[in-house]
C-alpha cells in the first residue's frame, strides 16, 4: 500500500481554500478514481496527469489509484490542481521526497507532454496558502513572478513535470527542445491604457463639467453626464482615472488578485498600481458586466473596475437587467453571485460614470427645436435609467454643447497633472479625518455618521439641509449624498467643515437642471 500527500488551492471567487491532495494505491485492477467534489475540469485531469507522467519518462503505476481532495465538501474547480494530483500519485508510487511534497503547495496545469501551463488566480491562491501557514510553492514558470509578489512565499518555478521529479530525487527525462509555456499575452490598447494616456487639457470649455469631474475624483462620487452628442461626455469620463491617486498597497494587491482571476493580468508588470478603467459596450450582457458564466461564476467588468472607474456610455441603451443589478455594488461595494455549483463574492467598489443623450436623436437640448423625438419617446428613453439607480448617483450634470463664444472666452484648460494634485490633497484630508474608520473616501461614509456628532456637522448646515428636505427637494438618501458632496467641496477648499455655501454647491451638483434629488 502506498500513500502520497501534497497541497493545492481551490478558489471560490477571490477566496482561496487550502486543499489536501491524498493519493492511495492498492492491489486491484488498474484504475484512477478522483473523489472530493471535482468539477469537469478537475475530473479530466486524470487523463492529463497520466499522459504528462508517461511523457516525463516515468512509468505509470498499474495499480488501483484513488485520489481524495480534502475537504471533500468543498467544490473544486479549474485546472490548477493538475500538478498536485501528479505529485501525490508519484509519491504514492514511491517517488522520494515524500516529506518535501507533503509541505509544499503545487499549482499548475499539465499538458500532455508534461509541460506546465500557467493558470489564473495564482496571486490570491498563494496569498491564501501563506495566510494558512504554508510557505513553499511550486508554480509554472510563467506564474513565478506573480506568485513572488506575495510576502513570505518561497517560490520554485518549474517548466516541465520531469524537472520536479528530478528535484524530488526521482528518475525522469526532460525531452530535448522543450521550452516553458509562456503566459498568455495581455491584449494591447486596453481601455485602461487609453485612459492613462488621455489628458484633461484636451477638453476645452465645459468648466462646470470639468469641476464636477474634479469633485467626483476627490470624493470617489458616482457621476451622471447628460448632454448632446459631441458635447464631450465620453472625453470627460475617460479622463477621470487620470485624476485618481495611485492605489495603496492593500488596494493594489486586491486589484491585482482580481485581474489575476479574470485572466487580464500582465505578470511582468507587477502589482496594479493605477486605478483600472472599464467601458463595456452597451450590448454587453449581465454576465459580462456583473460576472457569471456557466459553472462557477467569473468576474465581470464591474469587478475588474474595482477601485477604479466603470463607464457606461450610452447608458439608456444598456439592458435594464444590467442597470438594475448595479444597484447592489453601488451600495455595498461587492457582488455576490449565486450559482448551483456555489457562490462567489467579488469586490466591486468602483466609481460609476453614466453618460447619456437627452433623447434618442440627441438633439433635445436648449429649446429642442431640432429634436425629432416625441415627448413619449423622450420619456421612455431616459426612463430606462430608473429612479432608484439615479438616486445612488451623487453628481448629476448637464453637459451643454460648446459654442464658439465660450471657446474664445475660455482660458487654457488645466492639464490632468494640475487637477490631480488638488485631488490628491483632498484625498489626504479625507484619509486624516477618516483614520480609524473602515472608510477611505467621502462617498463611502454612511449618512448616520455624517449626520451624527462624530461627523462634526455645523448647525447652520444641518438647518439648510432640513429646509431642503421640507421643500421636497431632497429625499433622506439624497440628503446624505448632498452632505457627502459638501464634505468633498470643503476638502478641496481646505476647510475643516462644510459651510452653507458648500451645501448650495452640492445641491447644484446633485440636482441636475433643478430636478428632484
mmCIF file of C-alpha atoms in Angstrom, residues 158-441:
data_model
loop_
_atom_site.group_PDB
_atom_site.id
_atom_site.type_symbol
_atom_site.label_atom_id
_atom_site.label_comp_id
_atom_site.label_asym_id
_atom_site.label_seq_id
_atom_site.Cartn_x
_atom_site.Cartn_y
_atom_site.Cartn_z
ATOM 1 C CA UNK A 158 9.093 24.668 -12.968
ATOM 2 C CA UNK A 159 8.621 24.370 -16.713
ATOM 3 C CA UNK A 160 8.214 20.573 -17.021
ATOM 4 C CA UNK A 161 6.993 17.842 -14.694
ATOM 5 C CA UNK A 162 10.246 15.929 -15.177
ATOM 6 C CA UNK A 163 12.168 18.825 -13.606
ATOM 7 C CA UNK A 164 10.103 18.467 -10.432
ATOM 8 C CA UNK A 165 10.515 14.683 -10.371
ATOM 9 C CA UNK A 166 14.290 15.121 -10.548
ATOM 10 C CA UNK A 167 14.168 17.768 -7.802
ATOM 11 C CA UNK A 168 12.355 15.278 -5.548
ATOM 12 C CA UNK A 169 15.034 12.617 -6.175
ATOM 13 C CA UNK A 170 13.238 10.538 -8.796
ATOM 14 C CA UNK A 171 14.287 9.317 -12.235
ATOM 15 C CA UNK A 172 12.864 11.251 -15.177
ATOM 16 C CA UNK A 173 13.918 12.597 -18.535
ATOM 17 C CA UNK A 174 13.202 16.095 -19.766
ATOM 18 C CA UNK A 175 12.554 15.856 -23.525
ATOM 19 C CA UNK A 176 15.032 17.701 -25.734
ATOM 20 C CA UNK A 177 13.950 21.049 -27.092
ATOM 21 C CA UNK A 178 11.136 21.565 -24.576
ATOM 22 C CA UNK A 179 10.632 25.179 -23.575
ATOM 23 C CA UNK A 180 8.465 26.612 -20.815
ATOM 24 C CA UNK A 181 4.923 27.626 -21.753
ATOM 25 C CA UNK A 182 4.722 31.444 -21.768
ATOM 26 C CA UNK A 183 1.923 33.420 -20.173
ATOM 27 C CA UNK A 184 -0.999 34.363 -22.370
ATOM 28 C CA UNK A 185 -0.403 37.813 -23.881
ATOM 29 C CA UNK A 186 -2.472 40.671 -22.464
ATOM 30 C CA UNK A 187 -4.388 42.492 -25.235
ATOM 31 C CA UNK A 188 -2.686 45.753 -26.134
ATOM 32 C CA UNK A 189 -4.508 49.049 -26.266
ATOM 33 C CA UNK A 190 -6.983 48.335 -23.482
ATOM 34 C CA UNK A 191 -9.392 50.909 -22.088
ATOM 35 C CA UNK A 192 -7.117 51.424 -19.080
ATOM 36 C CA UNK A 193 -4.158 52.209 -21.376
ATOM 37 C CA UNK A 194 -6.231 54.716 -23.340
ATOM 38 C CA UNK A 195 -7.446 56.407 -20.147
ATOM 39 C CA UNK A 196 -3.886 56.622 -18.832
ATOM 40 C CA UNK A 197 -2.797 58.467 -21.992
ATOM 41 C CA UNK A 198 -5.769 60.890 -22.017
ATOM 42 C CA UNK A 199 -5.216 64.388 -20.638
ATOM 43 C CA UNK A 200 -7.835 66.777 -19.289
ATOM 44 C CA UNK A 201 -6.185 69.596 -21.233
ATOM 45 C CA UNK A 202 -7.797 68.119 -24.354
ATOM 46 C CA UNK A 203 -11.242 69.156 -23.083
ATOM 47 C CA UNK A 204 -11.847 72.803 -23.926
ATOM 48 C CA UNK A 205 -14.737 74.703 -22.402
ATOM 49 C CA UNK A 206 -17.151 72.741 -20.193
ATOM 50 C CA UNK A 207 -15.997 74.449 -16.997
ATOM 51 C CA UNK A 208 -18.962 73.145 -14.986
ATOM 52 C CA UNK A 209 -18.456 69.567 -16.188
ATOM 53 C CA UNK A 210 -14.718 69.753 -15.512
ATOM 54 C CA UNK A 211 -15.411 70.953 -11.967
ATOM 55 C CA UNK A 212 -17.911 68.118 -11.464
ATOM 56 C CA UNK A 213 -15.260 65.664 -12.655
ATOM 57 C CA UNK A 214 -12.757 67.063 -10.152
ATOM 58 C CA UNK A 215 -15.257 66.770 -7.296
ATOM 59 C CA UNK A 216 -16.088 63.207 -8.325
ATOM 60 C CA UNK A 217 -12.404 62.259 -8.299
ATOM 61 C CA UNK A 218 -11.743 63.977 -4.968
ATOM 62 C CA UNK A 219 -14.554 62.239 -3.079
ATOM 63 C CA UNK A 220 -14.981 58.994 -5.039
ATOM 64 C CA UNK A 221 -18.502 60.015 -6.112
ATOM 65 C CA UNK A 222 -20.564 58.466 -8.886
ATOM 66 C CA UNK A 223 -21.267 60.737 -11.863
ATOM 67 C CA UNK A 224 -24.074 61.144 -14.422
ATOM 68 C CA UNK A 225 -23.379 63.239 -17.542
ATOM 69 C CA UNK A 226 -26.330 64.183 -19.751
ATOM 70 C CA UNK A 227 -25.831 66.135 -22.942
ATOM 71 C CA UNK A 228 -25.974 66.292 -26.695
ATOM 72 C CA UNK A 229 -23.739 64.138 -28.900
ATOM 73 C CA UNK A 230 -20.302 65.683 -29.289
ATOM 74 C CA UNK A 231 -20.518 67.788 -26.128
ATOM 75 C CA UNK A 232 -17.581 65.915 -24.565
ATOM 76 C CA UNK A 233 -19.227 63.449 -22.166
ATOM 77 C CA UNK A 234 -17.089 60.473 -23.165
ATOM 78 C CA UNK A 235 -13.904 62.563 -23.244
ATOM 79 C CA UNK A 236 -14.559 63.775 -19.717
ATOM 80 C CA UNK A 237 -15.365 60.307 -18.392
ATOM 81 C CA UNK A 238 -12.255 58.777 -19.973
ATOM 82 C CA UNK A 239 -10.087 61.304 -18.135
ATOM 83 C CA UNK A 240 -11.425 60.534 -14.678
ATOM 84 C CA UNK A 241 -8.938 57.669 -13.979
ATOM 85 C CA UNK A 242 -6.037 60.036 -14.603
ATOM 86 C CA UNK A 243 -7.244 62.277 -11.765
ATOM 87 C CA UNK A 244 -7.323 59.465 -9.223
ATOM 88 C CA UNK A 245 -4.301 58.833 -6.979
ATOM 89 C CA UNK A 246 -2.260 55.637 -7.137
ATOM 90 C CA UNK A 247 -3.628 52.632 -5.302
ATOM 91 C CA UNK A 248 -2.380 51.896 -1.810
ATOM 92 C CA UNK A 249 -0.534 48.675 -1.068
ATOM 93 C CA UNK A 250 -3.619 46.756 0.142
ATOM 94 C CA UNK A 251 -5.768 48.003 -2.749
ATOM 95 C CA UNK A 252 -3.036 47.202 -5.280
ATOM 96 C CA UNK A 253 -2.828 43.605 -4.042
ATOM 97 C CA UNK A 254 -6.620 43.234 -4.146
ATOM 98 C CA UNK A 255 -6.948 44.733 -7.631
ATOM 99 C CA UNK A 256 -4.060 42.586 -8.888
ATOM 100 C CA UNK A 257 -5.780 39.495 -7.472
ATOM 101 C CA UNK A 258 -8.989 40.433 -9.301
ATOM 102 C CA UNK A 259 -7.188 40.729 -12.621
ATOM 103 C CA UNK A 260 -5.286 37.510 -11.950
ATOM 104 C CA UNK A 261 -8.550 35.606 -11.536
ATOM 105 C CA UNK A 262 -10.042 37.373 -14.571
ATOM 106 C CA UNK A 263 -7.026 36.470 -16.721
ATOM 107 C CA UNK A 264 -6.232 40.106 -17.597
ATOM 108 C CA UNK A 265 -3.040 40.488 -15.546
ATOM 109 C CA UNK A 266 0.329 41.120 -17.129
ATOM 110 C CA UNK A 267 2.651 39.118 -14.826
ATOM 111 C CA UNK A 268 5.701 41.117 -15.881
ATOM 112 C CA UNK A 269 4.119 44.403 -14.780
ATOM 113 C CA UNK A 270 3.945 43.504 -11.073
ATOM 114 C CA UNK A 271 1.193 44.898 -8.870
ATOM 115 C CA UNK A 272 -1.507 47.022 -10.500
ATOM 116 C CA UNK A 273 -0.794 50.490 -9.124
ATOM 117 C CA UNK A 274 -3.136 52.632 -11.211
ATOM 118 C CA UNK A 275 -6.960 52.607 -10.887
ATOM 119 C CA UNK A 276 -8.440 50.410 -13.628
ATOM 120 C CA UNK A 277 -10.900 51.670 -16.234
ATOM 121 C CA UNK A 278 -13.648 49.579 -17.837
ATOM 122 C CA UNK A 279 -16.077 50.759 -20.536
ATOM 123 C CA UNK A 280 -18.212 47.816 -21.735
ATOM 124 C CA UNK A 281 -20.281 48.215 -24.904
ATOM 125 C CA UNK A 282 -23.988 48.797 -24.424
ATOM 126 C CA UNK A 283 -24.728 45.365 -25.919
ATOM 127 C CA UNK A 284 -22.901 43.668 -23.024
ATOM 128 C CA UNK A 285 -24.875 41.016 -21.157
ATOM 129 C CA UNK A 286 -25.368 40.924 -17.373
ATOM 130 C CA UNK A 287 -22.787 38.129 -17.163
ATOM 131 C CA UNK A 288 -20.227 40.298 -18.967
ATOM 132 C CA UNK A 289 -20.791 43.338 -16.752
ATOM 133 C CA UNK A 290 -21.688 41.790 -13.408
ATOM 134 C CA UNK A 291 -19.968 38.420 -13.800
ATOM 135 C CA UNK A 292 -21.186 34.891 -14.269
ATOM 136 C CA UNK A 293 -20.934 32.260 -16.951
ATOM 137 C CA UNK A 294 -21.501 28.529 -16.975
ATOM 138 C CA UNK A 295 -20.353 26.589 -13.933
ATOM 139 C CA UNK A 296 -18.602 28.698 -11.347
ATOM 140 C CA UNK A 297 -19.129 32.470 -11.912
ATOM 141 C CA UNK A 298 -16.234 34.554 -13.198
ATOM 142 C CA UNK A 299 -15.678 38.274 -12.505
ATOM 143 C CA UNK A 300 -17.197 40.790 -14.916
ATOM 144 C CA UNK A 301 -16.400 44.380 -15.854
ATOM 145 C CA UNK A 302 -17.811 45.719 -12.567
ATOM 146 C CA UNK A 303 -15.311 43.663 -10.574
ATOM 147 C CA UNK A 304 -12.419 44.400 -12.947
ATOM 148 C CA UNK A 305 -13.173 48.103 -12.319
ATOM 149 C CA UNK A 306 -12.738 47.639 -8.545
ATOM 150 C CA UNK A 307 -11.051 50.738 -7.054
ATOM 151 C CA UNK A 308 -11.271 52.343 -10.493
ATOM 152 C CA UNK A 309 -13.883 53.638 -12.932
ATOM 153 C CA UNK A 310 -16.753 51.856 -14.695
ATOM 154 C CA UNK A 311 -18.098 53.886 -17.617
ATOM 155 C CA UNK A 312 -21.464 53.049 -19.157
ATOM 156 C CA UNK A 313 -21.524 55.184 -22.290
ATOM 157 C CA UNK A 314 -24.952 55.499 -23.896
ATOM 158 C CA UNK A 315 -26.328 54.266 -20.579
ATOM 159 C CA UNK A 316 -30.043 54.111 -21.626
ATOM 160 C CA UNK A 317 -29.075 51.631 -24.357
ATOM 161 C CA UNK A 318 -27.897 49.071 -21.783
ATOM 162 C CA UNK A 319 -30.204 46.233 -20.826
ATOM 163 C CA UNK A 320 -32.420 47.093 -17.822
ATOM 164 C CA UNK A 321 -31.152 43.900 -16.173
ATOM 165 C CA UNK A 322 -27.585 45.216 -16.363
ATOM 166 C CA UNK A 323 -28.520 48.613 -14.946
ATOM 167 C CA UNK A 324 -30.605 47.249 -12.088
ATOM 168 C CA UNK A 325 -28.014 44.714 -10.989
ATOM 169 C CA UNK A 326 -25.572 47.586 -10.431
ATOM 170 C CA UNK A 327 -27.635 48.836 -7.504
ATOM 171 C CA UNK A 328 -26.183 46.262 -5.080
ATOM 172 C CA UNK A 329 -22.486 47.016 -5.684
ATOM 173 C CA UNK A 330 -23.170 50.766 -5.661
ATOM 174 C CA UNK A 331 -24.417 50.418 -2.087
ATOM 175 C CA UNK A 332 -22.306 47.550 -0.738
ATOM 176 C CA UNK A 333 -19.109 47.663 -2.781
ATOM 177 C CA UNK A 334 -19.194 43.961 -3.602
ATOM 178 C CA UNK A 335 -21.007 41.434 -5.781
ATOM 179 C CA UNK A 336 -22.320 38.093 -4.584
ATOM 180 C CA UNK A 337 -23.028 35.708 -7.461
ATOM 181 C CA UNK A 338 -25.113 32.675 -6.570
ATOM 182 C CA UNK A 339 -24.946 29.538 -8.709
ATOM 183 C CA UNK A 340 -25.894 25.906 -8.181
ATOM 184 C CA UNK A 341 -22.198 24.999 -8.038
ATOM 185 C CA UNK A 342 -21.586 27.560 -5.293
ATOM 186 C CA UNK A 343 -21.480 31.277 -4.590
ATOM 187 C CA UNK A 344 -18.667 33.699 -5.384
ATOM 188 C CA UNK A 345 -18.053 37.005 -3.659
ATOM 189 C CA UNK A 346 -16.151 39.613 -5.659
ATOM 190 C CA UNK A 347 -15.175 43.159 -4.617
ATOM 191 C CA UNK A 348 -16.773 45.870 -6.754
ATOM 192 C CA UNK A 349 -16.162 49.276 -5.201
ATOM 193 C CA UNK A 350 -15.878 51.346 -8.352
ATOM 194 C CA UNK A 351 -16.839 54.824 -9.451
ATOM 195 C CA UNK A 352 -19.763 54.593 -11.846
ATOM 196 C CA UNK A 353 -19.971 57.120 -14.677
ATOM 197 C CA UNK A 354 -23.178 57.186 -16.719
ATOM 198 C CA UNK A 355 -23.203 59.131 -19.985
ATOM 199 C CA UNK A 356 -26.439 59.639 -21.899
ATOM 200 C CA UNK A 357 -28.047 61.716 -24.621
ATOM 201 C CA UNK A 358 -31.206 63.632 -23.704
ATOM 202 C CA UNK A 359 -33.301 61.683 -26.228
ATOM 203 C CA UNK A 360 -32.882 59.020 -28.946
ATOM 204 C CA UNK A 361 -31.896 61.578 -31.588
ATOM 205 C CA UNK A 362 -29.768 63.510 -29.098
ATOM 206 C CA UNK A 363 -30.989 66.976 -30.118
ATOM 207 C CA UNK A 364 -33.343 67.757 -27.227
ATOM 208 C CA UNK A 365 -31.069 70.469 -25.816
ATOM 209 C CA UNK A 366 -31.975 74.072 -25.186
ATOM 210 C CA UNK A 367 -35.353 74.667 -26.758
ATOM 211 C CA UNK A 368 -35.081 71.374 -28.609
ATOM 212 C CA UNK A 369 -36.312 72.786 -31.895
ATOM 213 C CA UNK A 370 -34.205 70.316 -33.918
ATOM 214 C CA UNK A 371 -35.382 67.275 -31.965
ATOM 215 C CA UNK A 372 -37.489 64.794 -33.950
ATOM 216 C CA UNK A 373 -38.499 62.666 -30.935
ATOM 217 C CA UNK A 374 -41.952 62.725 -29.427
ATOM 218 C CA UNK A 375 -42.474 63.524 -25.759
ATOM 219 C CA UNK A 376 -43.297 59.865 -25.124
ATOM 220 C CA UNK A 377 -40.066 58.709 -26.803
ATOM 221 C CA UNK A 378 -38.013 61.107 -24.677
ATOM 222 C CA UNK A 379 -39.692 59.916 -21.504
ATOM 223 C CA UNK A 380 -39.213 56.258 -22.364
ATOM 224 C CA UNK A 381 -35.573 56.809 -23.312
ATOM 225 C CA UNK A 382 -34.459 58.409 -20.056
ATOM 226 C CA UNK A 383 -36.964 56.287 -18.125
ATOM 227 C CA UNK A 384 -34.678 53.322 -18.720
ATOM 228 C CA UNK A 385 -32.463 54.876 -16.051
ATOM 229 C CA UNK A 386 -34.665 54.101 -13.084
ATOM 230 C CA UNK A 387 -35.189 56.442 -10.156
ATOM 231 C CA UNK A 388 -33.561 54.069 -7.617
ATOM 232 C CA UNK A 389 -30.441 53.879 -9.804
ATOM 233 C CA UNK A 390 -30.150 57.641 -10.331
ATOM 234 C CA UNK A 391 -30.795 58.223 -6.640
ATOM 235 C CA UNK A 392 -27.487 56.448 -5.988
ATOM 236 C CA UNK A 393 -25.569 58.804 -8.302
ATOM 237 C CA UNK A 394 -24.095 61.651 -6.275
ATOM 238 C CA UNK A 395 -23.306 64.101 -9.094
ATOM 239 C CA UNK A 396 -25.700 64.721 -11.990
ATOM 240 C CA UNK A 397 -24.596 67.303 -14.555
ATOM 241 C CA UNK A 398 -25.987 68.697 -17.813
ATOM 242 C CA UNK A 399 -23.223 68.958 -20.403
ATOM 243 C CA UNK A 400 -24.172 71.739 -22.814
ATOM 244 C CA UNK A 401 -22.690 71.937 -26.338
ATOM 245 C CA UNK A 402 -19.570 74.066 -26.587
ATOM 246 C CA UNK A 403 -20.136 77.287 -28.524
ATOM 247 C CA UNK A 404 -17.609 79.386 -30.414
ATOM 248 C CA UNK A 405 -18.121 82.244 -27.974
ATOM 249 C CA UNK A 406 -17.362 80.048 -24.960
ATOM 250 C CA UNK A 407 -14.209 78.765 -26.662
ATOM 251 C CA UNK A 408 -12.976 82.266 -27.408
ATOM 252 C CA UNK A 409 -13.526 83.414 -23.819
ATOM 253 C CA UNK A 410 -12.217 80.273 -22.120
ATOM 254 C CA UNK A 411 -8.750 80.233 -20.624
ATOM 255 C CA UNK A 412 -6.266 77.493 -21.388
ATOM 256 C CA UNK A 413 -7.616 74.321 -19.727
ATOM 257 C CA UNK A 414 -5.717 72.840 -16.813
ATOM 258 C CA UNK A 415 -3.918 69.560 -17.558
ATOM 259 C CA UNK A 416 -4.595 66.364 -15.674
ATOM 260 C CA UNK A 417 -1.445 66.686 -13.549
ATOM 261 C CA UNK A 418 -2.527 70.026 -12.043
ATOM 262 C CA UNK A 419 -6.044 68.866 -11.184
ATOM 263 C CA UNK A 420 -4.723 65.541 -9.877
ATOM 264 C CA UNK A 421 -2.582 67.420 -7.328
ATOM 265 C CA UNK A 422 -5.674 69.094 -5.864
ATOM 266 C CA UNK A 423 -7.482 65.760 -5.846
ATOM 267 C CA UNK A 424 -4.562 64.118 -4.009
ATOM 268 C CA UNK A 425 -4.592 66.850 -1.342
ATOM 269 C CA UNK A 426 -8.349 66.442 -0.856
ATOM 270 C CA UNK A 427 -7.944 62.662 -0.577
ATOM 271 C CA UNK A 428 -5.209 63.179 2.019
ATOM 272 C CA UNK A 429 -7.542 65.356 4.109
ATOM 273 C CA UNK A 430 -10.229 62.681 3.924
ATOM 274 C CA UNK A 431 -7.740 59.997 4.943
ATOM 275 C CA UNK A 432 -6.760 62.006 8.000
ATOM 276 C CA UNK A 433 -10.350 62.645 9.027
ATOM 277 C CA UNK A 434 -11.452 59.063 8.445
ATOM 278 C CA UNK A 435 -8.418 57.457 10.096
ATOM 279 C CA UNK A 436 -9.551 54.626 12.356
ATOM 280 C CA UNK A 437 -12.766 54.032 10.376
ATOM 281 C CA UNK A 438 -13.410 51.420 7.653
ATOM 282 C CA UNK A 439 -13.973 54.184 5.051
ATOM 283 C CA UNK A 440 -11.467 55.865 2.768
ATOM 284 C CA UNK A 441 -13.435 58.458 0.777
#
